[in-house]
Structure formats: C-alpha cells, structure tokens
Short mmCIF file of C-alpha atoms in Angstrom, two decimals:
data_model
loop_
_atom_site.label_atom_id
_atom_site.label_comp_id
_atom_site.label_asym_id
_atom_site.label_seq_id
_atom_site.Cartn_x
_atom_site.Cartn_y
_atom_site.Cartn_z
CA MET A 1 -88.35 230.25 -168.24
CA LYS A 2 -86.55 228.87 -171.29
CA GLY A 3 -85.27 229.95 -174.67
CA GLN A 4 -86.97 232.82 -176.47
CA ASP A 5 -89.30 233.57 -173.55
CA TRP A 6 -86.32 234.24 -171.28
CA TYR A 7 -84.79 236.73 -173.72
CA GLN A 8 -88.07 238.60 -174.11
CA ALA A 9 -88.42 239.46 -170.44
CA ASP A 10 -88.11 243.21 -169.76
CA GLU A 11 -85.62 242.79 -166.93
CA VAL A 12 -83.42 240.47 -169.00
CA ALA A 13 -83.21 242.93 -171.90
CA GLU A 14 -82.43 245.88 -169.64
CA GLU A 15 -79.65 244.09 -167.77
CA TYR A 16 -78.40 241.81 -170.54
CA GLU A 17 -75.15 243.55 -171.41
CA ASP A 18 -74.30 244.59 -167.87
CA VAL A 19 -74.71 241.03 -166.63
CA ARG A 20 -73.00 239.24 -169.51
CA PHE A 21 -70.38 241.62 -170.85
CA SER A 22 -69.03 243.53 -167.87
CA GLY A 23 -66.02 242.49 -165.80
CA GLY A 24 -64.59 239.26 -167.19
CA GLY A 25 -67.46 239.20 -169.67
CA GLU A 26 -65.73 241.99 -171.61
CA LEU A 27 -63.26 239.37 -172.85
CA ILE A 28 -66.16 237.41 -174.33
CA ASP A 29 -67.57 240.49 -176.01
CA GLN A 30 -64.18 241.35 -177.50
CA ARG A 31 -63.60 237.84 -178.85
CA GLU A 32 -67.04 237.56 -180.40
CA LYS A 33 -66.67 240.91 -182.14
CA GLU A 34 -63.23 239.89 -183.41
CA ALA A 35 -64.74 236.70 -184.84
CA VAL A 36 -67.47 238.60 -186.70
CA LEU A 37 -65.09 241.23 -188.08
CA SER A 38 -62.57 238.59 -189.14
CA ALA A 39 -65.22 236.59 -191.01
CA LEU A 40 -66.73 239.57 -192.82
CA GLY A 41 -63.37 241.14 -193.59
CA PRO A 42 -63.06 244.74 -194.80
CA ILE A 43 -66.58 246.09 -195.23
CA GLU A 44 -67.07 248.01 -198.42
CA LYS A 45 -69.68 250.72 -198.62
CA GLY A 46 -73.07 249.24 -199.46
CA HIS A 47 -72.24 245.77 -198.16
CA ARG A 48 -75.62 244.45 -197.07
CA VAL A 49 -75.73 242.58 -193.78
CA LEU A 50 -78.57 240.95 -191.87
CA GLU A 51 -78.03 240.18 -188.21
CA VAL A 52 -80.47 237.54 -187.01
CA ALA A 53 -81.30 237.54 -183.29
CA CYS A 54 -79.57 240.92 -183.02
CA GLY A 55 -80.67 241.39 -179.40
CA THR A 56 -79.29 244.61 -177.96
CA GLY A 57 -77.43 245.45 -181.16
CA ARG A 58 -73.84 244.74 -180.07
CA PHE A 59 -72.83 243.58 -183.54
CA THR A 60 -75.42 245.61 -185.45
CA THR A 61 -74.06 248.97 -184.32
CA MET A 62 -70.45 247.79 -184.65
CA LEU A 63 -70.95 246.80 -188.30
CA ALA A 64 -72.99 249.91 -189.08
CA ASP A 65 -70.15 252.01 -187.71
CA ARG A 66 -67.82 250.28 -190.19
CA GLY A 67 -70.00 251.12 -193.15
CA ALA A 68 -72.31 248.14 -193.50
CA ASP A 69 -75.84 248.59 -194.79
CA ILE A 70 -77.32 246.56 -191.97
CA VAL A 71 -80.65 245.29 -190.66
CA GLY A 72 -80.99 243.74 -187.23
CA ILE A 73 -83.94 241.42 -186.64
CA ASP A 74 -85.11 239.96 -183.35
CA ILE A 75 -88.30 238.52 -181.92
CA SER A 76 -87.98 240.50 -178.68
CA ARG A 77 -89.39 244.03 -178.58
CA GLU A 78 -87.45 244.68 -175.40
CA MET A 79 -84.11 243.68 -176.92
CA LEU A 80 -84.80 245.74 -180.04
CA GLU A 81 -85.52 248.81 -177.94
CA GLN A 82 -82.13 248.41 -176.28
CA GLY A 83 -80.58 248.15 -179.75
CA ARG A 84 -82.28 251.31 -180.96
CA GLN A 85 -81.05 253.20 -177.91
CA LYS A 86 -77.52 251.92 -178.52
CA ALA A 87 -77.62 253.00 -182.17
CA ALA A 88 -78.96 256.43 -181.20
CA THR A 89 -76.21 256.92 -178.63
CA ALA A 90 -73.63 256.02 -181.28
CA GLY A 91 -75.20 258.41 -183.79
CA LEU A 92 -76.14 255.53 -186.10
CA SER A 93 -79.93 255.70 -186.06
CA ASP A 94 -80.00 256.70 -189.74
CA THR A 95 -77.70 253.88 -190.88
CA VAL A 96 -79.11 250.83 -189.10
CA GLU A 97 -82.62 249.38 -189.19
CA PHE A 98 -84.12 247.23 -186.44
CA VAL A 99 -87.01 244.93 -187.36
CA ARG A 100 -89.13 242.69 -185.18
CA GLY A 101 -89.60 239.32 -186.83
CA ASP A 102 -89.35 235.54 -186.72
CA ALA A 103 -86.13 233.96 -187.97
CA SER A 104 -88.08 231.02 -189.34
CA ARG A 105 -89.87 233.35 -191.80
CA LEU A 106 -87.53 236.20 -192.62
CA PRO A 107 -89.36 239.09 -194.35
CA PHE A 108 -86.78 239.48 -197.11
CA PRO A 109 -86.44 238.18 -200.68
CA ASP A 110 -83.97 235.50 -201.74
CA ASP A 111 -80.29 236.50 -201.94
CA HIS A 112 -81.08 239.95 -200.52
CA PHE A 113 -78.00 240.29 -198.30
CA ASP A 114 -74.29 239.83 -198.90
CA SER A 115 -73.75 238.43 -195.41
CA VAL A 116 -76.03 237.02 -192.73
CA VAL A 117 -74.76 236.90 -189.15
CA ALA A 118 -76.38 234.90 -186.34
CA MET A 119 -74.56 235.05 -183.00
CA ARG A 120 -75.95 233.52 -179.80
CA PHE A 121 -78.80 232.03 -181.80
CA PHE A 122 -78.44 228.34 -182.57
CA HIS A 123 -78.06 227.28 -178.94
CA LEU A 124 -81.76 228.18 -178.50
CA MET A 125 -83.07 226.06 -181.38
CA ASP A 126 -84.79 222.71 -180.83
CA ASP A 127 -84.65 222.04 -184.57
CA PRO A 128 -81.93 224.29 -186.07
CA ALA A 129 -81.85 222.92 -189.64
CA PRO A 130 -84.88 224.88 -190.98
CA PHE A 131 -83.50 228.11 -189.52
CA LEU A 132 -80.14 227.64 -191.21
CA LYS A 133 -81.88 227.04 -194.53
CA GLU A 134 -83.82 230.28 -194.07
CA LEU A 135 -80.61 232.20 -193.34
CA ARG A 136 -79.10 230.70 -196.46
CA ARG A 137 -82.14 231.68 -198.52
CA VAL A 138 -81.74 235.41 -197.88
CA SER A 139 -77.96 235.45 -198.26
CA GLY A 140 -76.23 235.91 -201.58
CA ASP A 141 -72.81 234.88 -200.32
CA GLN A 142 -72.11 234.28 -196.62
CA VAL A 143 -73.68 232.93 -193.45
CA PHE A 144 -71.68 233.31 -190.22
CA PHE A 145 -72.79 231.85 -186.89
CA ASP A 146 -71.57 230.31 -183.65
CA THR A 147 -72.45 227.20 -181.68
CA PHE A 148 -71.70 225.78 -178.24
CA ASN A 149 -69.91 222.44 -178.34
CA ARG A 150 -71.07 219.10 -177.00
CA ARG A 151 -67.53 217.93 -176.26
CA SER A 152 -66.70 220.90 -174.00
CA LEU A 153 -66.90 221.79 -170.31
CA ARG A 154 -70.14 223.59 -171.07
CA THR A 155 -71.90 220.24 -170.66
CA LEU A 156 -71.27 220.48 -166.91
CA TYR A 157 -73.52 223.46 -166.32
CA THR A 158 -75.64 224.12 -169.39
CA TRP A 159 -78.72 222.43 -167.89
CA LEU A 160 -78.66 224.98 -165.06
CA LEU A 161 -78.92 227.99 -167.38
CA PRO A 162 -82.29 229.81 -167.28
CA MET A 163 -82.53 229.96 -171.08
CA GLY A 164 -81.37 226.40 -171.75
CA SER A 165 -78.64 225.64 -174.25
CA ARG A 166 -78.36 223.25 -177.18
CA LEU A 167 -74.90 221.78 -177.70
CA TYR A 168 -73.58 220.59 -181.06
CA SER A 169 -71.00 218.15 -182.31
CA GLU A 170 -68.87 219.16 -185.28
CA ARG A 171 -70.53 216.44 -187.33
CA GLN A 172 -73.97 217.89 -186.63
CA VAL A 173 -72.90 221.32 -187.85
CA VAL A 174 -71.32 219.90 -191.00
CA ASP A 175 -74.49 217.91 -191.71
CA MET A 176 -76.61 221.04 -191.21
CA LEU A 177 -74.45 222.97 -193.62
CA ARG A 178 -74.73 220.26 -196.23
CA ALA A 179 -78.51 220.08 -195.84
CA ALA A 180 -78.74 223.86 -196.28
CA ASP A 181 -76.51 223.77 -199.37
CA LEU A 182 -73.74 225.73 -197.69
CA THR A 183 -70.00 225.23 -197.98
CA LEU A 184 -67.74 225.60 -194.95
CA ALA A 185 -65.13 228.26 -195.70
CA GLY A 186 -63.59 228.55 -192.25
CA GLU A 187 -63.99 227.58 -188.61
CA GLU A 188 -62.48 228.59 -185.28
CA HIS A 189 -62.83 227.02 -181.84
CA ASP A 190 -62.20 228.93 -178.62
CA PHE A 191 -62.77 229.19 -174.86
CA VAL A 192 -61.60 226.01 -173.17
CA LEU A 193 -62.96 227.63 -170.03
CA PRO A 194 -66.67 228.24 -170.61
CA TYR A 195 -68.26 231.66 -170.70
CA GLY A 196 -69.84 231.30 -167.28
CA PHE A 197 -66.41 231.08 -165.66
CA TYR A 198 -65.31 234.46 -167.01
CA ARG A 199 -68.53 236.24 -166.08
CA GLU A 200 -68.00 235.44 -162.42
CA LEU A 201 -64.63 237.20 -162.34
CA PRO A 202 -63.59 240.86 -162.28
CA GLY A 203 -61.84 241.92 -165.47
CA PRO A 204 -58.28 242.12 -164.04
CA VAL A 205 -58.64 238.64 -162.52
CA ALA A 206 -60.12 237.16 -165.70
CA LYS A 207 -57.35 238.36 -168.03
CA PRO A 208 -54.60 235.98 -166.80
CA PHE A 209 -57.01 233.06 -167.11
CA ARG A 210 -57.79 234.16 -170.66
CA VAL A 211 -54.08 234.14 -171.52
CA VAL A 212 -53.78 230.56 -170.28
CA ASP A 213 -57.02 229.66 -172.05
CA GLU A 214 -55.68 230.96 -175.38
CA LEU A 215 -52.44 229.03 -174.97
CA ALA A 216 -54.38 225.86 -174.23
CA GLY A 217 -56.66 226.52 -177.17
CA ASP A 218 -53.67 226.58 -179.51
CA THR A 219 -53.00 222.92 -178.75
CA VAL A 220 -54.81 220.00 -180.37
CA PRO A 221 -56.48 218.84 -177.11
CA GLY A 222 -57.47 222.41 -176.22
CA ASP A 223 -58.95 223.01 -179.65
CA TYR A 224 -60.91 219.78 -179.37
CA VAL A 225 -62.58 220.67 -176.04
CA ALA A 226 -63.20 224.35 -176.83
CA SER A 227 -66.67 225.40 -175.75
CA VAL A 228 -67.48 227.75 -178.65
CA SER A 229 -67.13 227.41 -182.43
CA TYR A 230 -67.40 230.10 -185.09
CA TRP A 231 -68.52 228.89 -188.53
CA ASP A 232 -68.01 230.82 -191.77
CA ALA A 233 -70.22 229.28 -194.47
CA ARG A 234 -70.60 230.32 -198.11
CA ILE A 235 -73.12 229.89 -200.88
CA PRO A 236 -71.63 227.49 -203.45
CA ALA A 237 -70.84 229.02 -206.80
CA ASP A 238 -73.41 228.31 -209.48
CA PRO A 239 -71.83 225.86 -211.96
CA ASP A 240 -73.73 227.54 -214.79
CA ASP A 241 -72.14 230.88 -213.91
CA ALA A 242 -68.71 229.30 -213.86
CA GLU A 243 -69.27 227.74 -217.27
CA THR A 244 -70.42 231.11 -218.65
CA SER A 245 -67.31 232.83 -217.26
CA ASP A 246 -65.06 230.17 -218.76
CA ALA A 247 -66.73 230.59 -222.14
CA GLU A 248 -66.12 234.32 -222.05
#
C-alpha cells in the first residue's frame, strides 16, 4: 500500500502518533513543531492559517492554541477524526475547523489565508509542482513546507517504507518555487540521522544521538547531507503596490 492509500487506513490513523512520535520519535515531533512556529513567528489574533495534509492535527491544534484562525484539510476521514478528537481534548473544537478535501483543488478563494503550512506532504507527490501552485493560490503571504532530501541517508531505506517517499534535490525545490511564483525567504536543513533511526530508540537513548546529530548538522558537510529541509516561501510583493506606496 503506497502514498495516500496508506495514510487512509483505519489502523494507520489510530496508531499514527504512537508509532511515529513516541520514544525517540518525540524528538522529531518537537523539531517539526519548532520549525513551524519559527517560520510563522508570533501569531496575532485573526491570523488565518491553512494546514494542508493536517493528518491527526499535530500542528493544527498547536497553532489554534496560539491564537491562529486555522483550517486543517486532509483527504483521510480517519486522520481527520483523530484531529477532531485531539482538538476536543485540548478544548479547541470551537477554534479549529477540519475539512475533508483534495489538495489539488482546495475549496478556498485566492489569497484567503495569511499562511499555508504543508508538513509531511510533498514526499507523497508524484508531480508536486501543481500542488505547490495551488498552495500558493490560496495564500496571501506565506507557504511553509518540508521535503526529504535526495543527498541524505534517507536514500538507503526510503524504498522500504510502506507509504513510499519522494526525495528532492535543493535545485528541484528552487525550481518548483520559481514555477509557482514564490520567493524563498528562509531554509533550514536538519537530521543527519534519518527519522527512522530515532523511532527505533527509546527516548533516553535517542537524546544523546540527537545532540551529536545537531552538532554534525552545524557543520557544512552535515548540513549538506541532512535528511530533512524546511522551506519558508513568500508571495512576491506586487510591483504596482510598491509603486503606489512610493508615490504616496
């Protein structure tokens, strides 16, 4: 079972967080949440966010708790149900909306959101460019997403994963951004040791490896072979708007 079909299985949705983000996987969860919060910065009241492929709502509920006006969209009913339960447990049912939908045809008007977030999404795409253009269409300012890297150790085991995994070069991501009319505002690369390594370890055992991993990642070679990249892209300013501002 590959890609979207794998994520829509009942048993996968029910066990998703326990399998992936317990033990050493907690370090992955923490780092991903740090990346999202860093990219979005302080969230002012009314800041509109769309999370594409929201899954079990890890980021959706986190951002709602910080004041975002947020919608989570996913193609999997089972994942969305887990997200709704998470939001209810956190007392956020009234502040977050979960919608079932296809990321290739988002049911929102142009420029509707301030930020669009897509984590754990692009590794499932056979042809990612149209999806990035659709994310850009509904965003008025920012698109934030992650990718798994072709030059990393992930290449050694990705073909064994049940859901498959597309790997990207930096050049491919830059070309996608250009084709979608997005400007790269920031990027980070992390996890010299791939995710699968951490998930196999208990938390206390994984932490020393993470310390070494972070030290290695701070070097040029470590940064180059990092398995995950976080991309902060922005909508280019309208030249006409700039000219109007200058005239004023």
